């Protein structure tokens, strides 16, 4: 009996201990819950204050923008300064690129028309107008008219618009120049490749045989003069080719190209030394052969 009573007391004490422990855990849990609730309350209060602050800032910004619209000459706000700086940054980049392009075009114009400028009789405001028109022409001439995504109709339309702009610029230039001056300009305006050929030819020569400025100028104008005659014949050959008479077209191409080469070399021989002319003839024979091979590849398909 005493043993049972003893065991009962031990069990009762154990149960009391468990209850005490559980109450302790419950108390700690309740404390943590209260702490969490307090933290959430603080966070909600901070969020509410942040919303109020943001709404106030938005309202102030709207007022400043409205005021700026009503008073365009008034001092700008800090926000407007920021927007202005961003816009200024963008404009600065665009202006830098535009300036770079203009500088490059000016350099091209100065080099390309260096053979023409000394002979021109215009000066002052008309000379400035001419140079600006030449810059505009080079800008149009070098503009991209087609991309990988352009179809044939888009490409044809773009080329037509480009040619229309070039023709308009040429008409304006014609009003500034005399007849003979414009004829020489007409030769030079699309002479980039021919000027490159003359310079390349000069680089082939030994230093003691290099071309003088007058020799280079004579070679260039001779080549451009006979190139123009060839181009007239080539247009007639192109028409025949489009009409289906490729054999006749090819004969005209061959004859016109041969005349172009021989006429140019004959005139070049009158202003060059024997060494210079020998080098020129070898160089030009190769150049004209490449042109002929290209024509045959196109028209014999």
PDB file of C-alpha atoms in Angstrom:
ATOM      1  CA  UNK A   1       0.000   0.000   0.000  1.00  0.00           C
ATOM      2  CA  UNK A   2       2.828   2.368   0.868  1.00  0.00           C
ATOM      3  CA  UNK A   3       4.491   1.513  -2.451  1.00  0.00           C
ATOM      4  CA  UNK A   4       1.346   2.405  -4.402  1.00  0.00           C
ATOM      5  CA  UNK A   5       1.007   5.654  -2.502  1.00  0.00           C
ATOM      6  CA  UNK A   6       4.654   6.442  -3.211  1.00  0.00           C
ATOM      7  CA  UNK A   7       4.274   5.725  -6.941  1.00  0.00           C
ATOM      8  CA  UNK A   8       1.126   7.878  -7.034  1.00  0.00           C
ATOM      9  CA  UNK A   9       2.975  10.788  -5.479  1.00  0.00           C
ATOM     10  CA  UNK A  10       5.849  10.419  -7.946  1.00  0.00           C
ATOM     11  CA  UNK A  11       3.390  10.486 -10.886  1.00  0.00           C
ATOM     12  CA  UNK A  12       1.582  13.487  -9.460  1.00  0.00           C
ATOM     13  CA  UNK A  13       4.829  15.370  -9.050  1.00  0.00           C
ATOM     14  CA  UNK A  14       5.863  14.491 -12.624  1.00  0.00           C
ATOM     15  CA  UNK A  15       2.534  15.735 -13.981  1.00  0.00           C
ATOM     16  CA  UNK A  16       2.880  18.970 -12.038  1.00  0.00           C
ATOM     17  CA  UNK A  17       6.401  19.408 -13.413  1.00  0.00           C
ATOM     18  CA  UNK A  18       5.179  18.872 -17.006  1.00  0.00           C
ATOM     19  CA  UNK A  19       2.402  21.426 -16.504  1.00  0.00           C
ATOM     20  CA  UNK A  20       4.872  23.933 -15.095  1.00  0.00           C
ATOM     21  CA  UNK A  21       7.251  23.370 -18.023  1.00  0.00           C
ATOM     22  CA  UNK A  22       4.439  23.682 -20.565  1.00  0.00           C
ATOM     23  CA  UNK A  23       3.221  26.868 -18.939  1.00  0.00           C
ATOM     24  CA  UNK A  24       6.759  28.216 -19.151  1.00  0.00           C
ATOM     25  CA  UNK A  25       6.923  27.370 -22.872  1.00  0.00           C
ATOM     26  CA  UNK A  26       3.490  28.897 -23.406  1.00  0.00           C
ATOM     27  CA  UNK A  27       4.609  32.037 -21.634  1.00  0.00           C
ATOM     28  CA  UNK A  28       7.696  32.291 -23.843  1.00  0.00           C
ATOM     29  CA  UNK A  29       5.594  31.662 -26.946  1.00  0.00           C
ATOM     30  CA  UNK A  30       3.110  34.321 -25.937  1.00  0.00           C
ATOM     31  CA  UNK A  31       5.988  36.763 -25.401  1.00  0.00           C
ATOM     32  CA  UNK A  32       7.397  36.046 -28.856  1.00  0.00           C
ATOM     33  CA  UNK A  33       3.960  36.516 -30.400  1.00  0.00           C
ATOM     34  CA  UNK A  34       3.609  39.868 -28.668  1.00  0.00           C
ATOM     35  CA  UNK A  35       7.079  40.877 -29.868  1.00  0.00           C
ATOM     36  CA  UNK A  36       6.197  39.871 -33.429  1.00  0.00           C
ATOM     37  CA  UNK A  37       2.920  41.753 -33.299  1.00  0.00           C
ATOM     38  CA  UNK A  38       4.766  44.819 -32.058  1.00  0.00           C
ATOM     39  CA  UNK A  39       7.312  44.542 -34.892  1.00  0.00           C
ATOM     40  CA  UNK A  40       4.508  44.165 -37.437  1.00  0.00           C
ATOM     41  CA  UNK A  41       2.779  47.188 -36.007  1.00  0.00           C
ATOM     42  CA  UNK A  42       5.997  49.192 -36.328  1.00  0.00           C
ATOM     43  CA  UNK A  43       6.464  48.003 -39.916  1.00  0.00           C
ATOM     44  CA  UNK A  44       2.893  48.948 -40.804  1.00  0.00           C
ATOM     45  CA  UNK A  45       3.414  52.383 -39.282  1.00  0.00           C
ATOM     46  CA  UNK A  46       6.639  52.858 -41.237  1.00  0.00           C
ATOM     47  CA  UNK A  47       4.897  51.735 -44.425  1.00  0.00           C
ATOM     48  CA  UNK A  48       2.048  54.145 -43.781  1.00  0.00           C
ATOM     49  CA  UNK A  49       4.479  57.004 -43.210  1.00  0.00           C
ATOM     50  CA  UNK A  50       6.385  56.050 -46.388  1.00  0.00           C
ATOM     51  CA  UNK A  51       3.166  56.112 -48.415  1.00  0.00           C
ATOM     52  CA  UNK A  52       2.285  59.518 -47.033  1.00  0.00           C
ATOM     53  CA  UNK A  53       5.775  60.812 -47.844  1.00  0.00           C
ATOM     54  CA  UNK A  54       5.636  59.370 -51.361  1.00  0.00           C
ATOM     55  CA  UNK A  55       2.210  60.828 -52.007  1.00  0.00           C
ATOM     56  CA  UNK A  56       3.462  64.208 -50.835  1.00  0.00           C
ATOM     57  CA  UNK A  57       6.476  63.998 -53.147  1.00  0.00           C
ATOM     58  CA  UNK A  58       4.274  63.043 -56.087  1.00  0.00           C
ATOM     59  CA  UNK A  59       1.895  65.893 -55.314  1.00  0.00           C
ATOM     60  CA  UNK A  60       4.792  68.345 -55.093  1.00  0.00           C
ATOM     61  CA  UNK A  61       6.240  67.062 -58.351  1.00  0.00           C
ATOM     62  CA  UNK A  62       2.894  67.459 -60.100  1.00  0.00           C
ATOM     63  CA  UNK A  63       2.633  71.007 -58.794  1.00  0.00           C
ATOM     64  CA  UNK A  64       6.147  71.834 -60.038  1.00  0.00           C
ATOM     65  CA  UNK A  65       5.461  70.383 -63.464  1.00  0.00           C
ATOM     66  CA  UNK A  66       2.174  72.239 -63.713  1.00  0.00           C
ATOM     67  CA  UNK A  67       3.895  75.451 -62.676  1.00  0.00           C
ATOM     68  CA  UNK A  68       6.673  74.917 -65.201  1.00  0.00           C
ATOM     69  CA  UNK A  69       4.146  74.413 -67.988  1.00  0.00           C
ATOM     70  CA  UNK A  70       2.361  77.653 -67.054  1.00  0.00           C
ATOM     71  CA  UNK A  71       5.669  79.523 -66.612  1.00  0.00           C
ATOM     72  CA  UNK A  72       8.172  78.179 -69.180  1.00  0.00           C
ATOM     73  CA  UNK A  73      10.686  80.931 -68.409  1.00  0.00           C
ATOM     74  CA  UNK A  74      10.775  80.313 -64.689  1.00  0.00           C
ATOM     75  CA  UNK A  75      13.751  78.643 -62.959  1.00  0.00           C
ATOM     76  CA  UNK A  76      13.580  74.881 -63.255  1.00  0.00           C
ATOM     77  CA  UNK A  77      13.181  72.549 -60.309  1.00  0.00           C
ATOM     78  CA  UNK A  78      15.758  69.908 -59.295  1.00  0.00           C
ATOM     79  CA  UNK A  79      13.662  67.285 -61.071  1.00  0.00           C
ATOM     80  CA  UNK A  80      13.741  69.336 -64.240  1.00  0.00           C
ATOM     81  CA  UNK A  81      17.495  69.688 -63.850  1.00  0.00           C
ATOM     82  CA  UNK A  82      17.771  65.911 -63.768  1.00  0.00           C
ATOM     83  CA  UNK A  83      15.636  65.480 -66.866  1.00  0.00           C
ATOM     84  CA  UNK A  84      17.564  68.229 -68.615  1.00  0.00           C
ATOM     85  CA  UNK A  85      20.836  66.537 -67.791  1.00  0.00           C
ATOM     86  CA  UNK A  86      19.586  63.230 -69.172  1.00  0.00           C
ATOM     87  CA  UNK A  87      18.368  64.921 -72.344  1.00  0.00           C
ATOM     88  CA  UNK A  88      21.569  66.894 -72.569  1.00  0.00           C
ATOM     89  CA  UNK A  89      23.539  63.658 -72.333  1.00  0.00           C
ATOM     90  CA  UNK A  90      21.586  62.154 -75.207  1.00  0.00           C
ATOM     91  CA  UNK A  91      21.821  65.328 -77.268  1.00  0.00           C
ATOM     92  CA  UNK A  92      25.537  65.540 -76.518  1.00  0.00           C
ATOM     93  CA  UNK A  93      26.093  62.062 -77.973  1.00  0.00           C
ATOM     94  CA  UNK A  94      24.020  62.846 -81.038  1.00  0.00           C
ATOM     95  CA  UNK A  95      25.822  66.142 -81.524  1.00  0.00           C
ATOM     96  CA  UNK A  96      29.205  64.442 -81.187  1.00  0.00           C
ATOM     97  CA  UNK A  97      28.273  61.840 -83.816  1.00  0.00           C
ATOM     98  CA  UNK A  98      26.837  64.500 -86.129  1.00  0.00           C
ATOM     99  CA  UNK A  99      29.967  66.612 -85.693  1.00  0.00           C
ATOM    100  CA  UNK A 100      32.192  63.618 -86.423  1.00  0.00           C
ATOM    101  CA  UNK A 101      30.250  62.811 -89.583  1.00  0.00           C
ATOM    102  CA  UNK A 102      30.354  66.426 -90.758  1.00  0.00           C
ATOM    103  CA  UNK A 103      34.116  66.627 -90.155  1.00  0.00           C
ATOM    104  CA  UNK A 104      34.629  63.428 -92.172  1.00  0.00           C
ATOM    105  CA  UNK A 105      32.471  64.751 -95.007  1.00  0.00           C
ATOM    106  CA  UNK A 106      34.379  68.037 -95.040  1.00  0.00           C
ATOM    107  CA  UNK A 107      37.623  66.103 -95.343  1.00  0.00           C
ATOM    108  CA  UNK A 108      36.204  64.015 -98.199  1.00  0.00           C
ATOM    109  CA  UNK A 109      34.995  67.134-100.018  1.00  0.00           C
ATOM    110  CA  UNK A 110      38.351  68.903 -99.600  1.00  0.00           C
ATOM    111  CA  UNK A 111      40.257  65.906-100.970  1.00  0.00           C
ATOM    112  CA  UNK A 112      37.810  64.899-103.691  1.00  0.00           C
ATOM    113  CA  UNK A 113      37.379  68.408-105.128  1.00  0.00           C
ATOM    114  CA  UNK A 114      40.955  69.553-104.586  1.00  0.00           C
ATOM    115  CA  UNK A 115      41.497  69.331-108.372  1.00  0.00           C
ATOM    116  CA  UNK A 116      38.466  71.541-108.980  1.00  0.00           C
ATOM    117  CA  UNK A 117      38.577  74.310-106.353  1.00  0.00           C
ATOM    118  CA  UNK A 118      41.629  76.215-107.718  1.00  0.00           C
ATOM    119  CA  UNK A 119      39.883  76.750-111.073  1.00  0.00           C
ATOM    120  CA  UNK A 120      36.598  78.064-109.720  1.00  0.00           C
ATOM    121  CA  UNK A 121      35.857  81.735-110.173  1.00  0.00           C
ATOM    122  CA  UNK A 122      33.361  81.987-107.300  1.00  0.00           C
ATOM    123  CA  UNK A 123      34.292  83.212-103.858  1.00  0.00           C
ATOM    124  CA  UNK A 124      32.798  84.485-100.621  1.00  0.00           C
ATOM    125  CA  UNK A 125      29.205  83.488 -99.852  1.00  0.00           C
ATOM    126  CA  UNK A 126      28.799  81.467-103.075  1.00  0.00           C
ATOM    127  CA  UNK A 127      31.918  79.438-102.268  1.00  0.00           C
ATOM    128  CA  UNK A 128      30.505  78.663 -98.830  1.00  0.00           C
ATOM    129  CA  UNK A 129      27.188  77.624-100.405  1.00  0.00           C
ATOM    130  CA  UNK A 130      29.023  75.379-102.838  1.00  0.00           C
ATOM    131  CA  UNK A 131      30.997  73.623-100.115  1.00  0.00           C
ATOM    132  CA  UNK A 132      27.845  73.037 -98.085  1.00  0.00           C
ATOM    133  CA  UNK A 133      26.079  71.611-101.153  1.00  0.00           C
ATOM    134  CA  UNK A 134      29.057  69.324-101.789  1.00  0.00           C
ATOM    135  CA  UNK A 135      28.937  68.129 -98.171  1.00  0.00           C
ATOM    136  CA  UNK A 136      25.207  67.473 -98.533  1.00  0.00           C
ATOM    137  CA  UNK A 137      25.830  65.574-101.756  1.00  0.00           C
ATOM    138  CA  UNK A 138      28.457  63.348-100.188  1.00  0.00           C
ATOM    139  CA  UNK A 139      26.110  62.692 -97.264  1.00  0.00           C
ATOM    140  CA  UNK A 140      23.337  61.585 -99.641  1.00  0.00           C
ATOM    141  CA  UNK A 141      25.739  59.681-101.888  1.00  0.00           C
ATOM    142  CA  UNK A 142      27.091  57.629 -98.975  1.00  0.00           C
ATOM    143  CA  UNK A 143      23.739  57.089 -97.244  1.00  0.00           C
ATOM    144  CA  UNK A 144      22.619  53.474 -96.813  1.00  0.00           C
ATOM    145  CA  UNK A 145      19.664  52.844 -99.102  1.00  0.00           C
ATOM    146  CA  UNK A 146      19.155  49.120 -98.538  1.00  0.00           C
ATOM    147  CA  UNK A 147      19.603  46.562 -95.770  1.00  0.00           C
ATOM    148  CA  UNK A 148      19.419  42.799 -95.487  1.00  0.00           C
ATOM    149  CA  UNK A 149      15.707  43.206 -94.794  1.00  0.00           C
ATOM    150  CA  UNK A 150      14.917  45.322 -97.882  1.00  0.00           C
ATOM    151  CA  UNK A 151      13.003  43.701-100.733  1.00  0.00           C
ATOM    152  CA  UNK A 152      13.498  44.661-104.390  1.00  0.00           C
ATOM    153  CA  UNK A 153      10.690  47.226-104.374  1.00  0.00           C
ATOM    154  CA  UNK A 154      12.059  48.913-101.259  1.00  0.00           C
ATOM    155  CA  UNK A 155      15.554  48.977-102.746  1.00  0.00           C
ATOM    156  CA  UNK A 156      14.374  50.449-106.060  1.00  0.00           C
ATOM    157  CA  UNK A 157      12.335  53.128-104.285  1.00  0.00           C
ATOM    158  CA  UNK A 158      15.248  54.032-101.991  1.00  0.00           C
ATOM    159  CA  UNK A 159      17.673  54.328-104.930  1.00  0.00           C
ATOM    160  CA  UNK A 160      15.163  56.475-106.821  1.00  0.00           C
ATOM    161  CA  UNK A 161      14.774  58.814-103.826  1.00  0.00           C
ATOM    162  CA  UNK A 162      18.545  59.026-103.455  1.00  0.00           C
ATOM    163  CA  UNK A 163      18.992  59.898-107.134  1.00  0.00           C
ATOM    164  CA  UNK A 164      16.261  62.536-106.881  1.00  0.00           C
ATOM    165  CA  UNK A 165      18.103  64.194-103.992  1.00  0.00           C
ATOM    166  CA  UNK A 166      21.410  64.084-105.880  1.00  0.00           C
ATOM    167  CA  UNK A 167      19.821  65.630-108.979  1.00  0.00           C
ATOM    168  CA  UNK A 168      18.313  68.402-106.880  1.00  0.00           C
ATOM    169  CA  UNK A 169      21.709  69.218-105.338  1.00  0.00           C
ATOM    170  CA  UNK A 170      23.352  69.190-108.772  1.00  0.00           C
ATOM    171  CA  UNK A 171      20.789  71.718-110.055  1.00  0.00           C
ATOM    172  CA  UNK A 172      21.592  74.021-107.152  1.00  0.00           C
ATOM    173  CA  UNK A 173      25.326  73.676-107.843  1.00  0.00           C
ATOM    174  CA  UNK A 174      24.755  74.457-111.508  1.00  0.00           C
ATOM    175  CA  UNK A 175      23.260  77.829-110.558  1.00  0.00           C
ATOM    176  CA  UNK A 176      26.513  78.732-108.782  1.00  0.00           C
ATOM    177  CA  UNK A 177      28.970  77.656-111.499  1.00  0.00           C
ATOM    178  CA  UNK A 178      29.628  78.688-115.061  1.00  0.00           C
ATOM    179  CA  UNK A 179      29.058  76.215-117.897  1.00  0.00           C
ATOM    180  CA  UNK A 180      32.658  75.029-118.185  1.00  0.00           C
ATOM    181  CA  UNK A 181      33.086  74.901-114.412  1.00  0.00           C
ATOM    182  CA  UNK A 182      29.948  72.797-114.070  1.00  0.00           C
ATOM    183  CA  UNK A 183      31.140  70.423-116.800  1.00  0.00           C
ATOM    184  CA  UNK A 184      34.361  69.829-114.881  1.00  0.00           C
ATOM    185  CA  UNK A 185      32.380  69.422-111.668  1.00  0.00           C
ATOM    186  CA  UNK A 186      30.192  66.885-113.484  1.00  0.00           C
ATOM    187  CA  UNK A 187      33.293  64.845-114.218  1.00  0.00           C
ATOM    188  CA  UNK A 188      34.690  65.058-110.685  1.00  0.00           C
ATOM    189  CA  UNK A 189      31.496  64.504-108.637  1.00  0.00           C
ATOM    190  CA  UNK A 190      31.601  60.688-108.917  1.00  0.00           C
ATOM    191  CA  UNK A 191      35.343  60.265-109.316  1.00  0.00           C
ATOM    192  CA  UNK A 192      36.204  58.693-105.971  1.00  0.00           C
ATOM    193  CA  UNK A 193      37.316  55.375-107.472  1.00  0.00           C
ATOM    194  CA  UNK A 194      39.316  56.994-110.286  1.00  0.00           C
ATOM    195  CA  UNK A 195      41.100  59.281-107.832  1.00  0.00           C
ATOM    196  CA  UNK A 196      41.936  56.202-105.762  1.00  0.00           C
ATOM    197  CA  UNK A 197      43.366  54.515-108.882  1.00  0.00           C
ATOM    198  CA  UNK A 198      45.614  57.482-109.687  1.00  0.00           C
ATOM    199  CA  UNK A 199      46.899  57.601-106.095  1.00  0.00           C
ATOM    200  CA  UNK A 200      47.447  53.840-106.090  1.00  0.00           C
ATOM    201  CA  UNK A 201      49.323  54.065-109.358  1.00  0.00           C
ATOM    202  CA  UNK A 202      51.516  56.810-107.889  1.00  0.00           C
ATOM    203  CA  UNK A 203      52.306  54.612-104.873  1.00  0.00           C
ATOM    204  CA  UNK A 204      53.559  51.848-107.180  1.00  0.00           C
ATOM    205  CA  UNK A 205      56.223  54.111-108.650  1.00  0.00           C
ATOM    206  CA  UNK A 206      59.661  54.530-107.127  1.00  0.00           C
ATOM    207  CA  UNK A 207      60.160  57.753-105.204  1.00  0.00           C
ATOM    208  CA  UNK A 208      62.210  59.340-107.999  1.00  0.00           C
ATOM    209  CA  UNK A 209      59.482  58.541-110.553  1.00  0.00           C
ATOM    210  CA  UNK A 210      56.439  59.651-108.598  1.00  0.00           C
ATOM    211  CA  UNK A 211      53.834  61.758-110.382  1.00  0.00           C
ATOM    212  CA  UNK A 212      53.813  65.509-110.106  1.00  0.00           C
ATOM    213  CA  UNK A 213      50.598  67.257-109.075  1.00  0.00           C
ATOM    214  CA  UNK A 214      50.020  68.355-112.678  1.00  0.00           C
ATOM    215  CA  UNK A 215      50.579  64.823-114.013  1.00  0.00           C
ATOM    216  CA  UNK A 216      48.111  63.388-111.484  1.00  0.00           C
ATOM    217  CA  UNK A 217      45.550  66.031-112.405  1.00  0.00           C
ATOM    218  CA  UNK A 218      45.962  65.392-116.136  1.00  0.00           C
ATOM    219  CA  UNK A 219      45.640  61.635-115.704  1.00  0.00           C
ATOM    220  CA  UNK A 220      42.502  62.030-113.606  1.00  0.00           C
ATOM    221  CA  UNK A 221      40.677  64.338-116.011  1.00  0.00           C
ATOM    222  CA  UNK A 222      41.718  62.231-119.004  1.00  0.00           C
ATOM    223  CA  UNK A 223      40.362  59.106-117.362  1.00  0.00           C
ATOM    224  CA  UNK A 224      37.129  60.823-116.328  1.00  0.00           C
ATOM    225  CA  UNK A 225      36.613  62.267-119.829  1.00  0.00           C
ATOM    226  CA  UNK A 226      36.901  58.880-121.532  1.00  0.00           C
ATOM    227  CA  UNK A 227      34.955  57.185-118.785  1.00  0.00           C
ATOM    228  CA  UNK A 228      32.019  59.491-119.569  1.00  0.00           C
ATOM    229  CA  UNK A 229      32.141  58.492-123.233  1.00  0.00           C
ATOM    230  CA  UNK A 230      32.251  54.840-122.215  1.00  0.00           C
ATOM    231  CA  UNK A 231      29.282  55.322-119.865  1.00  0.00           C
ATOM    232  CA  UNK A 232      27.128  56.654-122.719  1.00  0.00           C
ATOM    233  CA  UNK A 233      27.894  53.563-124.800  1.00  0.00           C
ATOM    234  CA  UNK A 234      27.352  51.303-121.767  1.00  0.00           C
ATOM    235  CA  UNK A 235      23.845  52.689-121.260  1.00  0.00           C
ATOM    236  CA  UNK A 236      22.981  51.733-124.840  1.00  0.00           C
ATOM    237  CA  UNK A 237      24.429  48.253-124.264  1.00  0.00           C
ATOM    238  CA  UNK A 238      22.375  47.880-121.075  1.00  0.00           C
ATOM    239  CA  UNK A 239      19.175  48.629-122.986  1.00  0.00           C
ATOM    240  CA  UNK A 240      20.006  45.960-125.555  1.00  0.00           C
ATOM    241  CA  UNK A 241      20.769  43.462-122.799  1.00  0.00           C
ATOM    242  CA  UNK A 242      17.422  44.151-121.081  1.00  0.00           C
ATOM    243  CA  UNK A 243      15.680  43.671-124.431  1.00  0.00           C
ATOM    244  CA  UNK A 244      17.295  40.242-124.725  1.00  0.00           C
ATOM    245  CA  UNK A 245      20.042  40.921-127.265  1.00  0.00           C
ATOM    246  CA  UNK A 246      22.943  40.035-124.994  1.00  0.00           C
ATOM    247  CA  UNK A 247      25.342  39.263-127.847  1.00  0.00           C
ATOM    248  CA  UNK A 248      24.995  42.737-129.352  1.00  0.00           C
ATOM    249  CA  UNK A 249      25.218  44.303-125.922  1.00  0.00           C
ATOM    250  CA  UNK A 250      28.444  42.457-125.190  1.00  0.00           C
ATOM    251  CA  UNK A 251      30.028  43.668-128.442  1.00  0.00           C
ATOM    252  CA  UNK A 252      29.225  47.268-127.549  1.00  0.00           C
ATOM    253  CA  UNK A 253      30.641  46.802-124.058  1.00  0.00           C
ATOM    254  CA  UNK A 254      33.860  45.304-125.376  1.00  0.00           C
ATOM    255  CA  UNK A 255      34.335  47.976-128.039  1.00  0.00           C
ATOM    256  CA  UNK A 256      33.530  50.862-125.683  1.00  0.00           C
ATOM    257  CA  UNK A 257      35.820  49.539-122.967  1.00  0.00           C
ATOM    258  CA  UNK A 258      38.685  49.029-125.407  1.00  0.00           C
ATOM    259  CA  UNK A 259      38.256  52.584-126.725  1.00  0.00           C
ATOM    260  CA  UNK A 260      38.167  53.889-123.158  1.00  0.00           C
ATOM    261  CA  UNK A 261      41.421  52.162-122.278  1.00  0.00           C
ATOM    262  CA  UNK A 262      43.329  53.029-125.457  1.00  0.00           C
ATOM    263  CA  UNK A 263      42.243  56.684-125.518  1.00  0.00           C
ATOM    264  CA  UNK A 264      43.216  57.119-121.891  1.00  0.00           C
ATOM    265  CA  UNK A 265      46.632  55.490-122.327  1.00  0.00           C
ATOM    266  CA  UNK A 266      47.368  57.539-125.458  1.00  0.00           C
ATOM    267  CA  UNK A 267      46.722  60.813-123.652  1.00  0.00           C
ATOM    268  CA  UNK A 268      48.595  59.637-120.550  1.00  0.00           C
ATOM    269  CA  UNK A 269      51.655  58.859-122.656  1.00  0.00           C
ATOM    270  CA  UNK A 270      51.961  62.523-123.672  1.00  0.00           C
ATOM    271  CA  UNK A 271      52.531  63.700-120.076  1.00  0.00           C
ATOM    272  CA  UNK A 272      54.425  60.780-118.524  1.00  0.00           C
ATOM    273  CA  UNK A 273      58.026  59.605-118.664  1.00  0.00           C
ATOM    274  CA  UNK A 274      58.740  56.258-120.261  1.00  0.00           C
ATOM    275  CA  UNK A 275      59.161  54.592-116.868  1.00  0.00           C
ATOM    276  CA  UNK A 276      55.941  56.109-115.547  1.00  0.00           C
ATOM    277  CA  UNK A 277      53.987  55.113-118.654  1.00  0.00           C
ATOM    278  CA  UNK A 278      55.281  51.540-118.605  1.00  0.00           C
ATOM    279  CA  UNK A 279      54.088  51.124-115.033  1.00  0.00           C
ATOM    280  CA  UNK A 280      50.756  52.787-115.826  1.00  0.00           C
ATOM    281  CA  UNK A 281      50.110  50.551-118.834  1.00  0.00           C
ATOM    282  CA  UNK A 282      50.704  47.358-116.834  1.00  0.00           C
ATOM    283  CA  UNK A 283      48.486  48.616-114.019  1.00  0.00           C
ATOM    284  CA  UNK A 284      45.634  49.769-116.270  1.00  0.00           C
ATOM    285  CA  UNK A 285      45.673  46.652-118.428  1.00  0.00           C
ATOM    286  CA  UNK A 286      44.926  44.657-115.288  1.00  0.00           C
ATOM    287  CA  UNK A 287      42.233  47.111-114.179  1.00  0.00           C
ATOM    288  CA  UNK A 288      40.395  47.037-117.499  1.00  0.00           C
ATOM    289  CA  UNK A 289      40.672  43.250-117.706  1.00  0.00           C
ATOM    290  CA  UNK A 290      38.910  42.985-114.351  1.00  0.00           C
ATOM    291  CA  UNK A 291      36.115  45.254-115.610  1.00  0.00           C
ATOM    292  CA  UNK A 292      35.686  43.116-118.721  1.00  0.00           C
ATOM    293  CA  UNK A 293      35.570  39.898-116.709  1.00  0.00           C
ATOM    294  CA  UNK A 294      32.888  41.415-114.488  1.00  0.00           C
ATOM    295  CA  UNK A 295      30.792  42.478-117.497  1.00  0.00           C
ATOM    296  CA  UNK A 296      31.009  39.024-119.025  1.00  0.00           C
ATOM    297  CA  UNK A 297      30.022  37.376-115.754  1.00  0.00           C
ATOM    298  CA  UNK A 298      26.928  39.579-115.519  1.00  0.00           C
ATOM    299  CA  UNK A 299      25.758  39.483-119.145  1.00  0.00           C
ATOM    300  CA  UNK A 300      26.537  35.884-119.999  1.00  0.00           C
ATOM    301  CA  UNK A 301      24.363  34.388-117.234  1.00  0.00           C
TER     302      UNK A 301
END
